[in-house]
Amino acid sequence: MHNKIKEYLKGELKGLQDQKLYKSERIIESPQGAEIIVKGKKCLNFCANNYLGLSSHPDLIKAAHEEIDRRGYGLSSVRFICGTQDIHKELERKISEFLGMEDTILFSSCFDANGAVFEPLLGPDDAIITDALNHASIIDGIRLCKAQRWIYNHGDMRDVEEVDKSTGKAGKGLERCLKEAKNCRFRMIATDGSFSMDGDIAKLDEICALAEKYDAMVMVDESHSTGFLGKTGRGTHEYRGVMGKVDIITTTFGKALGGASGGSISGPKEIIDWMRNKARPYLFSNSVAPAVVGATIKAIDLLSSSTELRDKLERNTKLFRTEMTKAGFDIVPGDHPIVPIMFGKYPDCSKLAVDFANKMLEEGIYVTAFSFPVVPKGKDRIRVQISAGHETKHIEQAIAAFKKVGKELGMLK
Ligand SMILES: *Cc1c(COP(=O)(O)O)cnc(C)c1O
């Protein structure tokens, strides 16, 4: 037994605790849903990615059970040896159709999809141009790839070089990066569709226009968008009116589409074929389990046949955003069900946000506070996530609790 690293990590872990950066888990003793049980107490959950309330939806649970009965529990194989069933192909077809893309390849997670997508396509002669606030899995995927790298200031489309307001670091706008990368063989712009900390939505229309002007591909990660953004829930490309103009979409089944696990890459047939031959997390990792495949097919069928759930989510989001703004909370305007309530303008804002979240739990509302280094200093917040699983009375209960605690802590008059 090697003890040197244990001693070292003890010190490091204590350091995290001292800096209040140590992550601990809250234990839930119920299925995921609008109402959950934490420490034996019922509370309303406002911090899951369960945007459409499908995580414990009876139709999905039934579909998962049925698929276990029809196709078994596991495949014990990667896809290309003996791990592909008819249902994997069916799900790939359905995702392609739902997203308006030619073809799709499944992965165990979107983290894997993003880890897979760059390296087979781009080499040292190519350029990746990536938003400064992209998800960790995009950052890691880019690290695995030998392409040259440009990072553009978050959401900045311009031909400029200046300090990024979101990160406080010097950087460039997207158009400046595209100009600098003009001699590369291929250029690819990579962005989250919706950014999970602020709930802001990528300006995909402007990104696609710049991509056309500078002959670049567009890759967008739709994990916080698929199923509910846009009139029929297809995602950011629908929301921004650029369906058919995006080259590559990655997304997760671990959020709005039932919340279990799994992810995918969609794109032109040649790119997806290439992935089936070259993408390492596909070649060297197990097939998605039949139960997950069956339930995800059901989720897509539900969303393709009716917009009821995404419409309900939109109504819930509007109600919450409008009433919280009216009450005097500092909320960044927008349409996304991620609603950050900002604390930066109050004294001692980090502590205030944490105290606020704790008091909310006493009121039966489960929300979490985010402080530095998860968000920049002074951008402390409570991030609320609205769901179609919430009923109007749940939203109203949350608003009432926010007002009550806001008054107790001197934030509201
Ligand atoms: C959650 C998330 C992922 C990871 O998805 P998993 O399927 O849970 O691995 C990737 N990208 C973004 C933008 C995400 O929000």
mmCIF file with all atom_site columns, C-alpha atoms and ligand atoms in Angstrom, residues 49 108-112 114 134-138 192-194 196 221-224 250-255 261-263, ligand 1:
data_model
loop_
_atom_site.group_PDB
_atom_site.id
_atom_site.type_symbol
_atom_site.label_atom_id
_atom_site.label_alt_id
_atom_site.label_comp_id
_atom_site.label_asym_id
_atom_site.label_entity_id
_atom_site.label_seq_id
_atom_site.pdbx_PDB_ins_code
_atom_site.Cartn_x
_atom_site.Cartn_y
_atom_site.Cartn_z
_atom_site.occupancy
_atom_site.B_iso_or_equiv
_atom_site.pdbx_formal_charge
_atom_site.auth_seq_id
_atom_site.auth_comp_id
_atom_site.auth_asym_id
_atom_site.auth_atom_id
_atom_site.pdbx_PDB_model_num
ATOM   1  C CA . ASN A 1 49  ? -31.925 19.052 -15.601 1.00 0.00 ? 49  ASN A CA 1
ATOM   2  C CA . SER A 1 108 ? -22.625 6.082  -23.447 1.00 0.00 ? 108 SER A CA 1
ATOM   3  C CA . SER A 1 109 ? -22.784 9.789  -22.608 1.00 0.00 ? 109 SER A CA 1
ATOM   4  C CA . CYS A 1 110 ? -22.505 13.200 -24.203 1.00 0.00 ? 110 CYS A CA 1
ATOM   5  C CA . PHE A 1 111 ? -19.198 13.548 -22.376 1.00 0.00 ? 111 PHE A CA 1
ATOM   6  C CA . ASP A 1 112 ? -18.017 10.640 -24.529 1.00 0.00 ? 112 ASP A CA 1
ATOM   7  C CA . ASN A 1 114 ? -17.670 15.336 -27.143 1.00 0.00 ? 114 ASN A CA 1
ATOM   8  C CA . ASN A 1 134 ? -17.919 25.846 -23.403 1.00 0.00 ? 134 ASN A CA 1
ATOM   9  C CA . HIS A 1 135 ? -18.644 22.748 -21.316 1.00 0.00 ? 135 HIS A CA 1
ATOM   10 C CA . ALA A 1 136 ? -15.765 20.791 -19.766 1.00 0.00 ? 136 ALA A CA 1
ATOM   11 C CA . SER A 1 137 ? -16.374 17.851 -22.113 1.00 0.00 ? 137 SER A CA 1
ATOM   12 C CA . ILE A 1 138 ? -15.873 20.049 -25.203 1.00 0.00 ? 138 ILE A CA 1
ATOM   13 C CA . ASP A 1 192 ? -22.707 25.014 -26.370 1.00 0.00 ? 192 ASP A CA 1
ATOM   14 C CA . GLY A 1 193 ? -26.257 25.663 -27.623 1.00 0.00 ? 193 GLY A CA 1
ATOM   15 C CA . SER A 1 194 ? -27.373 26.841 -24.172 1.00 0.00 ? 194 SER A CA 1
ATOM   16 C CA . SER A 1 196 ? -25.639 26.144 -18.218 1.00 0.00 ? 196 SER A CA 1
ATOM   17 C CA . ASP A 1 221 ? -23.604 20.782 -28.041 1.00 0.00 ? 221 ASP A CA 1
ATOM   18 C CA . GLU A 1 222 ? -27.342 20.713 -27.424 1.00 0.00 ? 222 GLU A CA 1
ATOM   19 C CA . SER A 1 223 ? -27.371 19.054 -24.001 1.00 0.00 ? 223 SER A CA 1
ATOM   20 C CA . HIS A 1 224 ? -29.297 21.920 -22.378 1.00 0.00 ? 224 HIS A CA 1
ATOM   21 C CA . THR A 1 250 ? -23.939 16.479 -29.955 1.00 0.00 ? 250 THR A CA 1
ATOM   22 C CA . THR A 1 251 ? -26.515 15.960 -27.228 1.00 0.00 ? 251 THR A CA 1
ATOM   23 C CA . THR A 1 252 ? -27.347 13.962 -24.100 1.00 0.00 ? 252 THR A CA 1
ATOM   24 C CA . PHE A 1 253 ? -30.199 11.652 -23.069 1.00 0.00 ? 253 PHE A CA 1
ATOM   25 C CA . GLY A 1 254 ? -29.243 12.456 -19.485 1.00 0.00 ? 254 GLY A CA 1
ATOM   26 C CA . LYS A 1 255 ? -31.181 15.708 -19.229 1.00 0.00 ? 255 LYS A CA 1
ATOM   27 C CA . SER A 1 261 ? -27.656 8.306  -19.598 1.00 0.00 ? 261 SER A CA 1
ATOM   28 C CA . GLY A 1 262 ? -26.400 8.215  -23.153 1.00 0.00 ? 262 GLY A CA 1
ATOM   29 C CA . GLY A 1 263 ? -25.520 10.722 -25.813 1.00 0.00 ? 263 GLY A CA 1
HETATM 30 C C1 . LIG B 2 .   ? -24.415 17.651 -19.167 1.00 0.00 ? 1   LIG B C1 1
HETATM 31 C C2 . LIG B 2 .   ? -23.600 18.056 -20.325 1.00 0.00 ? 1   LIG B C2 1
HETATM 32 C C3 . LIG B 2 .   ? -22.752 17.164 -20.964 1.00 0.00 ? 1   LIG B C3 1
HETATM 33 C C4 . LIG B 2 .   ? -22.524 15.764 -20.450 1.00 0.00 ? 1   LIG B C4 1
HETATM 34 O O1 . LIG B 2 .   ? -23.588 14.950 -20.758 1.00 0.00 ? 1   LIG B O1 1
HETATM 35 P P1 . LIG B 2 .   ? -23.594 13.448 -20.163 1.00 0.00 ? 1   LIG B P1 1
HETATM 36 O O2 . LIG B 2 .   ? -24.473 12.718 -21.101 1.00 0.00 ? 1   LIG B O2 1
HETATM 37 O O3 . LIG B 2 .   ? -24.123 13.565 -18.780 1.00 0.00 ? 1   LIG B O3 1
HETATM 38 O O4 . LIG B 2 .   ? -22.188 12.978 -20.194 1.00 0.00 ? 1   LIG B O4 1
HETATM 39 C C5 . LIG B 2 .   ? -22.073 17.580 -22.085 1.00 0.00 ? 1   LIG B C5 1
HETATM 40 N N1 . LIG B 2 .   ? -22.203 18.843 -22.553 1.00 0.00 ? 1   LIG B N1 1
HETATM 41 C C6 . LIG B 2 .   ? -22.995 19.742 -21.950 1.00 0.00 ? 1   LIG B C6 1
HETATM 42 C C7 . LIG B 2 .   ? -23.116 21.124 -22.508 1.00 0.00 ? 1   LIG B C7 1
HETATM 43 C C8 . LIG B 2 .   ? -23.711 19.388 -20.814 1.00 0.00 ? 1   LIG B C8 1
HETATM 44 O O5 . LIG B 2 .   ? -24.474 20.277 -20.205 1.00 0.00 ? 1   LIG B O5 1
#
